[in-house]
Amino acid sequence: MTEISDLKAGLIADIAAANTLDAVEALRVGALGKSGVVTGLLKTLGGMSPDERLAKGPPIQDLREGVAAAIAERKATLEQAALDARLASEKIDMTLPADLGPQGSVHPVSQVMDELAEIFADLGFSVATGPEIEDDWHNFTALNIPETHPARAMHDTFYFPDVNDAAQKMLLRTHTSPVQIRTMMTQEPPIRIIAPGRVYRSDSDATHTPMFHQIEGLVIDKGITLGHLKWTLETFLKAFFEREDIVLRLRPSYFPFTEPSVEVDVGYTLTNGQRVIGGDGDAKGGGWLEVLGSGMVNRKVIEACGLDPDEWQGFAFGTGVDRLAMLKYGMNDLRAFFDGDLRWLKHYGFSALDVPTLSGGVGA
Ligand code: PHE
């Protein structure tokens, strides 16, 4: 008996004296591990007669419990001390001034949207907005895209689950064109607006992200022609790319909400082996990049908004802001736009003080 209580006192003294978690662990293995002393004593119980076991069992069990408890306690104490030391060494005084200034910068998408707003403000356009959670009528039907129209499938729409009492399906807008509808229904013509914002399509690879940015333009007035559209786009693209030698190529196309519809390409040329926007795309080494969808607003769309298409005409255009940013600032992976990587932003971002102005150069 005294042997066991001596062993217990010795072990507990050793445990109390252990100063590191490793030392406590070594003691645990020596006592309670597979071939530990206490484990060895426990094993002897199996070979004892019932009477002997009745006499020796309780002190051995008491030894095991006492040693296990002492180890747990010592371990907790040492862990707490380690945590306290770490907290003390890593503490930060939130009241001290930061030794680094703010690390962010203006994202190229925000910068380009500001540039576009500045360019179009100069042409007499104001900025309009609409909801990103849109209804089926504004996103499709009013834009002459009826239920059965293949364009609905082309848009890879994110629909919300059906709600029983909702009058119509809700969705994430697939383009900024519903802002055309909302503007025509709430503003008296003449209208000159641009509508920048987020749009969503279920699509994802190096050149497509499920969320991206578009900018819409809409002009509604009397006697508006394709000539006005061409001049406006040419003026805008010259200001945006900051080059006078921008050459446009207009190709007949199809959008349900414009008639006729025109796709607009901008020419690029080879300068020192680099593709540079500007110049005649048909020149040797050059080519054309599609930058815009546009056209004369379809009579059916004007009618759907409650205006008389014999009195009011206009043009509309839409383009991807992210794509414009990539073309102007030379980025090639769209996905990096949304990673929030500070190193990328440091390289491609803009100073908050770098406000685009026409006189200072919009992309300065
Ligand atoms: N909404 C069209 C798209 O997302 C672009 C567009 C806008 C085309 C306005 C014509 C007129 O592809």
XYZ file of C-alpha atoms and ligand atoms in Angstrom:
376
model
C 0.000 0.000 0.000
C 2.680 2.487 0.992
C 4.453 1.579 -2.227
C 1.445 2.811 -4.203
C 0.939 5.960 -2.195
C 4.674 6.733 -2.447
C 4.499 6.209 -6.209
C 1.471 8.514 -6.394
C 3.127 11.242 -4.324
C 6.279 10.997 -6.476
C 4.416 11.173 -9.746
C 2.264 14.082 -8.615
C 5.328 15.984 -7.443
C 7.016 15.370 -10.813
C 3.904 16.553 -12.653
C 3.673 19.700 -10.567
C 7.336 20.421 -11.306
C 7.025 19.913 -15.081
C 7.468 23.265 -16.777
C 6.612 22.493 -20.365
C 3.779 20.698 -22.138
C 6.361 18.293 -23.581
C 7.573 17.388 -20.085
C 3.976 16.751 -18.958
C 3.402 14.560 -21.984
C 6.557 12.562 -21.248
C 5.321 11.972 -17.689
C 1.900 10.927 -19.006
C 3.453 8.354 -21.320
C 5.703 7.089 -18.496
C 2.749 6.595 -16.156
C -0.391 6.041 -18.191
C 1.017 5.065 -21.614
C 0.929 1.514 -22.976
C 3.966 0.459 -20.977
C 3.670 3.057 -18.228
C 4.087 2.213 -14.560
C 0.448 2.812 -13.655
C -0.755 0.866 -16.661
C 1.549 -1.964 -15.573
C -0.044 -2.003 -12.111
C -3.531 -2.005 -13.639
C -2.560 -5.028 -15.714
C -1.618 -7.010 -12.558
C -5.258 -6.810 -11.413
C -6.290 -9.406 -14.014
C -4.048 -12.074 -12.452
C -5.204 -11.541 -8.842
C -7.623 -13.612 -6.784
C -10.953 -11.885 -6.111
C -9.988 -11.132 -2.508
C -6.629 -9.700 -3.446
C -8.219 -7.636 -6.198
C -10.757 -6.292 -3.718
C -7.939 -5.132 -1.493
C -5.485 -3.813 -4.114
C -7.907 -2.645 -6.815
C -9.142 0.582 -5.189
C -5.699 2.062 -4.403
C -4.476 1.294 -7.930
C -7.602 2.872 -9.446
C -7.129 5.828 -7.090
C -3.527 6.121 -8.284
C -4.627 6.155 -11.912
C -7.319 8.756 -11.327
C -5.082 10.948 -9.201
C -2.249 10.912 -11.737
C -4.627 11.518 -14.689
C -6.245 14.454 -12.874
C -2.883 15.986 -11.964
C -1.721 15.713 -15.584
C -4.919 17.319 -16.932
C -4.647 20.142 -14.435
C -0.971 20.805 -15.106
C -1.601 20.717 -18.843
C -4.440 23.223 -18.577
C -2.303 25.530 -16.447
C 0.597 25.427 -18.904
C -1.716 25.942 -21.902
C -3.319 28.931 -20.248
C 0.094 30.395 -19.488
C 1.165 29.901 -23.123
C -2.014 31.615 -24.330
C -1.540 34.501 -21.903
C 2.033 34.969 -23.093
C 0.908 34.939 -26.717
C -1.887 37.406 -26.105
C 0.504 39.698 -24.288
C 3.087 39.576 -27.090
C 0.549 39.929 -29.921
C -1.597 42.592 -28.384
C -2.380 45.627 -30.501
C -3.372 48.960 -29.182
C -6.322 49.955 -31.319
C -6.018 53.528 -30.163
C -2.579 53.986 -31.750
C -2.437 55.546 -35.226
C -1.813 52.994 -38.015
C 1.746 52.945 -39.366
C 0.458 52.248 -42.925
C -2.066 54.298 -44.853
C -5.149 52.725 -46.487
C -4.079 49.973 -48.903
C -6.986 50.030 -51.362
C -7.246 51.697 -54.746
C -10.015 52.418 -57.210
C -10.921 49.262 -59.144
C -10.529 49.533 -62.944
C -14.259 48.782 -63.357
C -15.176 51.720 -61.114
C -12.632 53.878 -62.884
C -14.038 53.006 -66.328
C -17.611 53.612 -65.158
C -16.537 57.036 -63.903
C -14.824 57.709 -67.233
C -17.974 56.717 -69.135
C -20.211 58.868 -66.940
C -17.871 61.806 -67.527
C -17.776 61.306 -71.302
C -21.542 60.954 -71.640
C -22.286 63.797 -69.221
C -20.397 65.997 -71.652
C -22.749 64.801 -74.410
C -25.813 65.677 -72.307
C -26.605 62.206 -70.926
C -27.624 61.658 -67.322
C -27.138 58.458 -65.320
C -30.166 56.183 -64.733
C -30.375 53.062 -62.589
C -32.663 50.078 -62.163
C -32.929 47.060 -59.867
C -30.598 44.069 -60.212
C -33.449 41.810 -59.057
C -35.736 42.366 -62.012
C -39.022 40.917 -63.194
C -39.533 38.944 -66.334
C -41.568 41.672 -68.010
C -38.922 44.419 -67.772
C -35.979 42.107 -68.563
C -37.626 40.314 -71.501
C -41.248 40.852 -72.498
C -41.234 44.646 -72.776
C -37.996 44.358 -74.775
C -39.831 42.303 -77.390
C -38.454 39.011 -76.101
C -41.634 36.940 -75.621
C -41.761 33.755 -73.548
C -40.941 31.441 -76.433
C -38.108 33.563 -77.829
C -34.763 31.727 -78.136
C -32.964 34.802 -76.753
C -34.299 33.849 -73.311
C -32.330 30.630 -73.393
C -29.279 32.458 -74.769
C -29.177 34.708 -71.736
C -28.518 31.844 -69.256
C -30.817 33.511 -66.769
C -30.645 33.058 -63.002
C -34.308 32.778 -61.997
C -35.570 33.012 -58.433
C -37.692 30.117 -57.158
C -41.387 30.612 -57.945
C -43.377 32.368 -55.272
C -47.031 31.319 -55.404
C -48.696 34.703 -55.251
C -46.111 36.567 -57.377
C -47.567 37.943 -60.577
C -44.479 36.958 -62.541
C -41.099 35.330 -62.377
C -38.280 37.267 -60.720
C -34.707 37.010 -61.964
C -31.272 38.606 -61.806
C -31.203 40.997 -64.741
C -29.250 39.549 -67.655
C -28.501 42.948 -69.187
C -28.945 46.653 -68.441
C -31.606 46.987 -71.168
C -34.535 46.816 -68.665
C -33.367 50.267 -67.521
C -34.442 51.497 -70.990
C -37.980 50.351 -70.164
C -38.010 51.776 -66.648
C -36.736 55.132 -67.934
C -39.221 55.411 -70.811
C -42.056 54.584 -68.416
C -41.128 57.223 -65.853
C -39.514 60.073 -67.810
C -41.020 62.297 -70.431
C -39.051 62.325 -73.682
C -36.711 63.661 -74.905
C -34.516 61.157 -73.059
C -30.752 60.869 -72.989
C -29.472 58.426 -70.388
C -26.734 55.951 -69.698
C -27.269 53.097 -67.222
C -24.152 51.414 -65.836
C -24.470 48.455 -63.494
C -24.141 44.804 -62.608
C -25.711 42.075 -64.719
C -25.792 38.301 -64.200
C -25.593 35.242 -66.422
C -24.996 31.625 -65.527
C -21.682 31.422 -67.333
C -18.088 31.152 -66.121
C -14.637 30.851 -67.741
C -11.592 33.085 -68.388
C -13.684 35.588 -70.354
C -17.068 35.164 -68.618
C -17.986 35.636 -64.970
C -21.502 35.033 -63.555
C -21.625 38.713 -62.608
C -20.248 41.370 -64.894
C -20.883 45.011 -65.736
C -22.664 46.624 -68.629
C -23.490 50.130 -69.621
C -26.621 50.922 -71.519
C -27.307 54.053 -73.523
C -30.706 55.318 -74.634
C -31.771 58.331 -76.654
C -35.441 59.016 -77.378
C -36.375 62.164 -79.273
C -37.961 63.289 -82.532
C -36.262 62.537 -85.850
C -33.415 60.441 -84.424
C -31.542 58.379 -87.042
C -28.776 55.804 -87.324
C -26.461 58.721 -88.169
C -26.928 60.120 -84.648
C -26.092 56.695 -83.240
C -22.910 56.395 -85.272
C -21.712 59.880 -84.362
C -22.419 59.321 -80.666
C -20.559 55.997 -80.543
C -17.626 57.378 -82.507
C -17.358 60.417 -80.239
C -17.616 58.227 -77.147
C -14.996 55.691 -78.288
C -12.549 58.415 -79.322
C -12.852 60.026 -75.896
C -12.641 56.689 -74.107
C -9.567 55.349 -75.907
C -8.135 58.866 -76.068
C -7.295 58.583 -79.761
C -8.567 60.488 -82.755
C -7.873 57.638 -85.184
C -10.605 55.309 -83.870
C -12.249 53.552 -86.837
C -15.651 51.924 -86.406
C -17.110 49.110 -88.441
C -20.871 48.734 -88.248
C -22.231 45.265 -88.977
C -25.904 44.373 -89.394
C -26.998 42.226 -86.474
C -30.079 41.194 -84.550
C -31.460 42.161 -81.146
C -35.206 41.794 -80.498
C -35.385 45.295 -78.987
C -33.692 47.202 -81.817
C -34.576 47.394 -85.494
C -32.357 47.672 -87.386
C -29.636 46.290 -85.106
C -25.973 47.062 -85.491
C -22.914 45.458 -83.973
C -19.982 47.815 -83.661
C -16.362 46.759 -84.086
C -13.379 48.944 -83.406
C -10.209 48.628 -85.478
C -6.830 47.759 -83.993
C -3.442 47.907 -85.639
C -0.065 46.371 -84.991
C 2.323 48.867 -83.383
C 5.781 47.485 -82.411
C 4.313 43.997 -82.456
C 1.537 45.032 -80.045
C -2.170 45.148 -80.841
C -3.249 48.710 -80.213
C -6.817 50.016 -80.462
C -6.998 52.607 -83.221
C -6.445 52.769 -86.964
C -7.984 50.835 -89.813
C -8.533 47.222 -88.759
C -8.129 46.118 -92.354
C -4.478 47.248 -92.372
C -1.820 44.513 -92.428
C -1.542 42.819 -89.011
C -4.630 44.653 -87.795
C -8.155 43.441 -87.078
C -11.516 44.269 -85.583
C -12.810 43.828 -82.057
C -16.513 43.763 -81.310
C -17.219 46.369 -78.640
C -20.915 47.262 -78.725
C -24.419 46.083 -79.518
C -26.789 48.779 -80.681
C -29.602 49.791 -82.962
C -32.691 51.909 -83.417
C -35.191 51.256 -80.611
C -37.842 48.833 -81.904
C -41.305 50.409 -82.340
C -42.753 47.585 -80.242
C -40.537 48.585 -77.306
C -41.546 52.245 -77.564
C -45.187 51.142 -77.678
C -44.795 48.786 -74.686
C -43.650 51.825 -72.681
C -46.783 53.774 -73.584
C -45.153 56.148 -76.096
C -46.276 56.736 -79.694
C -43.587 55.296 -82.016
C -44.739 57.619 -84.820
C -43.860 60.578 -82.636
C -40.778 59.307 -80.764
C -37.782 57.438 -82.107
C -34.371 56.722 -80.755
C -31.345 54.535 -80.493
C -29.923 52.292 -77.799
C -26.587 50.646 -77.206
C -25.063 48.325 -74.676
C -21.548 47.215 -73.919
C -19.506 45.329 -71.331
C -17.665 47.608 -68.936
C -15.218 44.895 -67.838
C -14.325 44.229 -71.461
C -13.783 47.928 -72.152
C -11.517 48.085 -69.099
C -9.539 45.064 -70.320
C -9.076 46.588 -73.764
C -8.031 49.969 -72.476
C -5.796 48.912 -69.577
C -4.414 45.658 -71.000
C -5.709 42.991 -68.604
C -6.353 39.519 -69.932
C -8.088 37.420 -67.261
C -11.551 38.640 -66.329
C -11.639 36.462 -63.207
C -8.859 38.533 -61.597
C -11.318 41.452 -61.548
C -13.263 39.770 -58.767
C -10.508 38.079 -56.709
C -9.896 41.109 -54.518
C -6.143 40.441 -54.636
C -4.366 43.493 -53.252
C -1.314 42.916 -55.478
C -3.497 42.980 -58.602
C -5.243 46.119 -57.382
C -1.897 47.745 -56.639
C -0.867 47.097 -60.227
C -4.096 47.895 -62.054
C -5.942 50.114 -59.573
C -6.237 53.882 -59.674
C -5.618 56.517 -57.056
C -8.758 57.818 -55.402
C -7.543 61.281 -56.324
C -7.375 60.355 -60.006
C -10.843 61.596 -60.910
C -11.528 61.294 -64.643
C -12.156 64.629 -66.317
C -12.372 65.405 -70.003
C -9.924 68.279 -69.734
C -7.397 66.212 -67.783
C -7.807 63.129 -69.985
C -10.371 60.599 -68.780
C -7.877 57.837 -68.161
C -5.015 59.933 -66.805
N -28.628 44.117 -74.182
C -27.745 43.662 -75.221
C -26.842 42.572 -74.645
O -26.791 42.388 -73.469
C -26.888 44.791 -75.753
C -27.693 45.849 -76.471
C -28.184 46.945 -75.777
C -27.939 45.736 -77.813
C -28.916 47.926 -76.448
C -28.678 46.693 -78.493
C -29.141 47.793 -77.792
O -26.170 41.860 -75.379
